[in-house]
Tab-separated table of C-alpha atoms in Angstrom:
chain	number	residue	atom	x	y	z
A	9	MET	CA	-37.366	-138.115	50.103
A	10	ASN	CA	-35.610	-139.988	53.229
A	11	PRO	CA	-34.139	-137.674	55.743
A	12	SER	CA	-30.682	-138.386	54.752
A	13	ASP	CA	-31.485	-136.966	51.564
A	14	TYR	CA	-32.611	-133.775	52.981
A	15	GLY	CA	-29.662	-133.537	54.817
A	16	VAL	CA	-27.530	-134.010	51.955
A	17	LEU	CA	-29.842	-131.429	50.140
A	18	VAL	CA	-29.226	-128.503	53.025
A	19	ALA	CA	-25.286	-129.192	52.833
A	20	VAL	CA	-25.261	-129.034	49.152
A	21	LEU	CA	-27.350	-125.682	49.285
A	22	LEU	CA	-24.745	-124.316	51.949
A	23	GLY	CA	-21.644	-125.361	49.833
A	24	LEU	CA	-23.560	-123.526	47.113
A	25	GLY	CA	-23.883	-120.685	49.076
A	26	VAL	CA	-20.532	-120.310	50.105
A	27	LEU	CA	-19.292	-120.204	46.489
A	28	VAL	CA	-21.593	-117.701	46.120
A	29	ALA	CA	-20.599	-115.818	48.749
A	30	VAL	CA	-17.127	-115.830	48.016
A	31	ALA	CA	-17.581	-114.671	44.368
A	32	GLY	CA	-19.404	-111.852	45.960
A	33	TRP	CA	-16.412	-110.142	47.472
A	34	SER	CA	-14.815	-109.486	44.054
A	35	SER	CA	-16.302	-106.063	43.017
A	36	PRO	CA	-19.576	-104.047	43.578
A	37	ALA	CA	-21.380	-105.502	40.600
A	38	ALA	CA	-20.661	-109.078	41.732
A	39	ARG	CA	-22.115	-108.084	45.162
A	40	ARG	CA	-25.170	-106.934	43.695
A	41	VAL	CA	-25.933	-110.216	42.125
A	42	CYS	CA	-24.442	-112.902	44.606
A	43	ALA	CA	-25.548	-111.482	47.833
A	44	PRO	CA	-29.251	-111.779	47.007
A	45	ALA	CA	-28.503	-115.286	45.659
A	46	THR	CA	-26.624	-116.363	48.802
A	47	VAL	CA	-29.751	-115.175	51.023
A	48	LEU	CA	-31.941	-117.303	48.403
A	49	LEU	CA	-29.615	-120.161	48.698
A	50	LEU	CA	-29.781	-120.029	52.917
A	51	LEU	CA	-33.661	-119.387	52.809
A	52	ALA	CA	-33.800	-122.947	50.541
A	53	ALA	CA	-31.575	-124.433	52.946
A	54	ALA	CA	-33.478	-123.135	55.992
A	55	ILE	CA	-36.638	-124.533	54.380
A	56	PHE	CA	-35.467	-127.767	53.588
A	57	ALA	CA	-33.945	-128.133	57.161
A	58	ALA	CA	-37.306	-127.541	58.705
A	59	ALA	CA	-40.012	-128.726	56.450
A	60	PRO	CA	-39.632	-132.592	56.854
A	61	ASP	CA	-40.376	-134.037	60.351
A	62	SER	CA	-36.718	-135.383	60.717
A	63	VAL	CA	-33.420	-134.355	58.686
A	64	ALA	CA	-30.615	-136.969	58.913
A	65	VAL	CA	-27.325	-135.312	58.999
A	66	PRO	CA	-24.515	-137.266	58.513
A	67	SER	CA	-22.436	-138.478	61.629
A	68	GLY	CA	-18.702	-137.988	62.679
A	69	SER	CA	-16.750	-136.276	60.238
A	70	ALA	CA	-19.531	-135.559	57.641
A	71	LYS	CA	-20.980	-133.556	60.611
A	72	VAL	CA	-18.327	-131.525	60.821
A	73	VAL	CA	-18.024	-130.590	57.308
A	74	PHE	CA	-21.591	-129.703	57.360
A	75	VAL	CA	-21.609	-127.361	60.448
A	76	GLY	CA	-18.189	-125.966	58.806
A	77	LEU	CA	-20.019	-125.043	55.520
A	78	ALA	CA	-22.596	-123.323	57.505
A	79	GLY	CA	-19.854	-121.587	59.492
A	80	LEU	CA	-18.083	-120.707	56.440
A	81	LEU	CA	-21.091	-119.419	55.041
A	82	ALA	CA	-22.208	-117.363	57.834
A	83	VAL	CA	-18.693	-115.538	58.086
A	84	ALA	CA	-18.054	-115.429	53.966
A	85	GLY	CA	-21.489	-114.365	53.058
A	86	GLY	CA	-22.106	-111.426	55.682
A	87	GLY	CA	-19.510	-109.318	54.170
A	88	PRO	CA	-21.274	-108.587	50.549
A	89	LEU	CA	-24.457	-108.456	52.289
A	90	THR	CA	-23.377	-105.888	54.715
A	91	ALA	CA	-21.822	-104.275	51.603
A	92	LEU	CA	-24.895	-104.804	49.495
A	93	VAL	CA	-27.115	-102.943	52.435
A	94	PHE	CA	-24.649	-99.980	52.825
A	95	ASP	CA	-24.977	-99.411	48.890
A	96	LEU	CA	-28.881	-99.234	49.396
A	97	VAL	CA	-28.624	-96.776	52.144
A	98	ASP	CA	-26.219	-94.851	50.471
A	99	ARG	CA	-27.847	-94.622	47.129
A	100	ARG	CA	-26.853	-91.248	46.706
A	101	GLU	CA	-23.236	-91.956	46.810
A	102	THR	CA	-21.262	-94.255	44.426
A	103	PRO	CA	-20.913	-97.429	46.220
A	104	ALA	CA	-17.330	-97.059	46.473
A	105	ASP	CA	-17.227	-93.713	48.200
A	106	SER	CA	-19.581	-95.183	50.814
A	107	LEU	CA	-17.529	-97.955	51.686
A	108	ALA	CA	-14.473	-96.180	51.744
A	109	LEU	CA	-15.902	-93.489	54.284
A	110	ALA	CA	-16.921	-96.159	56.535
A	111	GLY	CA	-13.741	-97.948	56.228
A	112	HIS	CA	-12.045	-94.552	56.965
A	113	VAL	CA	-13.799	-94.231	60.198
A	114	LEU	CA	-14.251	-97.824	61.162
A	115	ARG	CA	-11.077	-99.422	60.021
A	116	GLY	CA	-10.871	-103.351	59.917
A	117	GLY	CA	-14.730	-103.671	59.346
A	118	ALA	CA	-14.619	-106.463	56.888
A	119	TRP	CA	-12.217	-108.374	59.484
A	120	ILE	CA	-13.999	-107.348	62.535
A	121	GLY	CA	-17.134	-108.179	60.863
A	122	GLY	CA	-15.821	-112.098	60.085
A	123	LEU	CA	-14.924	-112.475	63.327
A	124	GLU	CA	-18.455	-111.143	64.916
A	125	ARG	CA	-20.176	-113.439	62.485
A	126	ALA	CA	-17.900	-116.760	63.591
A	127	ALA	CA	-18.572	-115.801	67.012
A	128	THR	CA	-21.901	-115.256	66.782
A	129	PHE	CA	-22.701	-118.426	64.900
A	130	ALA	CA	-20.409	-120.379	67.268
A	131	THR	CA	-22.260	-119.359	70.665
A	132	LEU	CA	-25.784	-120.064	68.969
A	133	VAL	CA	-24.575	-123.522	67.462
A	134	THR	CA	-22.983	-124.736	70.790
A	135	GLY	CA	-26.285	-123.728	72.519
A	136	TRP	CA	-24.793	-120.626	74.324
A	137	PRO	CA	-26.926	-117.643	73.036
A	138	GLU	CA	-25.690	-115.534	76.280
A	139	GLY	CA	-22.033	-115.639	74.337
A	140	LEU	CA	-24.012	-113.117	71.848
A	141	ALA	CA	-24.313	-110.462	74.454
A	142	ILE	CA	-20.687	-110.981	75.042
A	143	VAL	CA	-19.660	-110.424	71.412
A	144	LEU	CA	-21.723	-107.477	70.790
A	145	ALA	CA	-20.731	-105.733	73.982
A	146	LEU	CA	-16.927	-106.448	73.107
A	147	LYS	CA	-17.743	-105.025	69.627
A	148	GLY	CA	-19.550	-101.975	70.963
A	149	LEU	CA	-16.944	-101.205	73.687
A	150	GLY	CA	-14.072	-101.568	71.331
A	151	ARG	CA	-15.522	-99.418	68.530
A	152	TYR	CA	-16.797	-96.905	71.273
A	153	PRO	CA	-13.752	-94.562	71.279
A	154	GLU	CA	-13.577	-94.569	67.252
A	155	LEU	CA	-17.509	-93.529	67.044
A	156	ARG	CA	-16.903	-91.080	69.584
A	157	ALA	CA	-14.170	-89.544	68.092
A	158	ALA	CA	-15.891	-89.674	64.264
A	159	GLU	CA	-19.143	-88.018	65.748
A	160	SER	CA	-17.332	-85.259	67.560
A	161	GLY	CA	-15.975	-83.754	64.183
A	162	VAL	CA	-17.807	-83.738	61.011
A	163	ARG	CA	-20.713	-85.790	60.861
A	164	SER	CA	-19.304	-88.970	59.001
A	165	GLY	CA	-22.414	-91.210	59.769
A	166	ALA	CA	-20.153	-93.928	61.452
A	167	ALA	CA	-22.572	-94.967	64.239
A	168	GLU	CA	-25.214	-95.564	61.858
A	169	ARG	CA	-23.159	-97.523	59.826
A	170	PHE	CA	-21.879	-99.367	62.925
A	171	ILE	CA	-25.248	-100.157	63.764
A	172	ILE	CA	-26.585	-101.209	60.128
A	173	GLY	CA	-23.490	-103.347	59.704
A	174	THR	CA	-23.848	-104.886	62.977
A	175	PHE	CA	-27.436	-105.645	62.689
A	176	VAL	CA	-27.048	-107.311	59.210
A	177	SER	CA	-24.211	-108.992	60.268
A	178	VAL	CA	-25.513	-110.706	63.358
A	179	LEU	CA	-28.859	-111.511	61.646
A	180	TRP	CA	-27.032	-113.160	58.881
A	181	ALA	CA	-24.911	-115.264	61.057
A	182	CYS	CA	-27.970	-116.228	63.091
A	183	GLY	CA	-29.521	-117.416	59.963
A	184	CYS	CA	-26.963	-119.712	59.251
A	185	ALA	CA	-26.594	-121.133	62.904
A	186	GLY	CA	-30.439	-121.697	62.842
A	187	VAL	CA	-30.166	-123.778	59.914
A	188	VAL	CA	-27.712	-126.090	61.745
A	189	VAL	CA	-29.546	-125.589	64.888
A	190	VAL	CA	-33.082	-126.799	63.106
A	191	THR	CA	-31.188	-129.407	61.250
A	192	THR	CA	-29.361	-131.196	64.269
A	193	VAL	CA	-32.098	-130.869	66.830
A	194	GLY	CA	-31.864	-133.850	68.904
A	195	SER	CA	-28.953	-135.568	67.479
A	196	GLY	CA	-26.344	-132.765	69.006
A	197	ILE	CA	-23.890	-131.368	66.955
A	198	GLY	CA	-20.619	-133.118	68.178
């Protein structure tokens, strides 16, 4: 295969990942299948991005589509994956109860998580990893009053959910950004 074939293959894998990730938002049953499938698609994209000596990413608007697919995967794929991790952590509770409890204490978590993944992805792809510290600081400072209030009353596990959700979300976005960075090294993303 030539370098442009690898670029197309990575783009196709990212596109499939976006489709599977979106399907993972539909139900807990779909999440249990789609989240691991999305992880495998991202892993396959990373392997094909890193395996050859060079990968030719299309230029111009095709490059924007390539980076956009990875960004969409970062945002869309992180939600079902994070929810699946919460399901695994809270095995004794039904998945709906676990997410409902987290949603009650940490309102807007899906939106905040999506924005967090988008910002993480953007800072890494643009070559500004220091921005990740700003993203995490803003999230921590913004959630601090809710976490403090939740922990002062009944033990809700909100702080643990916050930490687990943040780590899963940020690591997922880093993986998606990593595929873009590895694929576009030397050619720039603009």
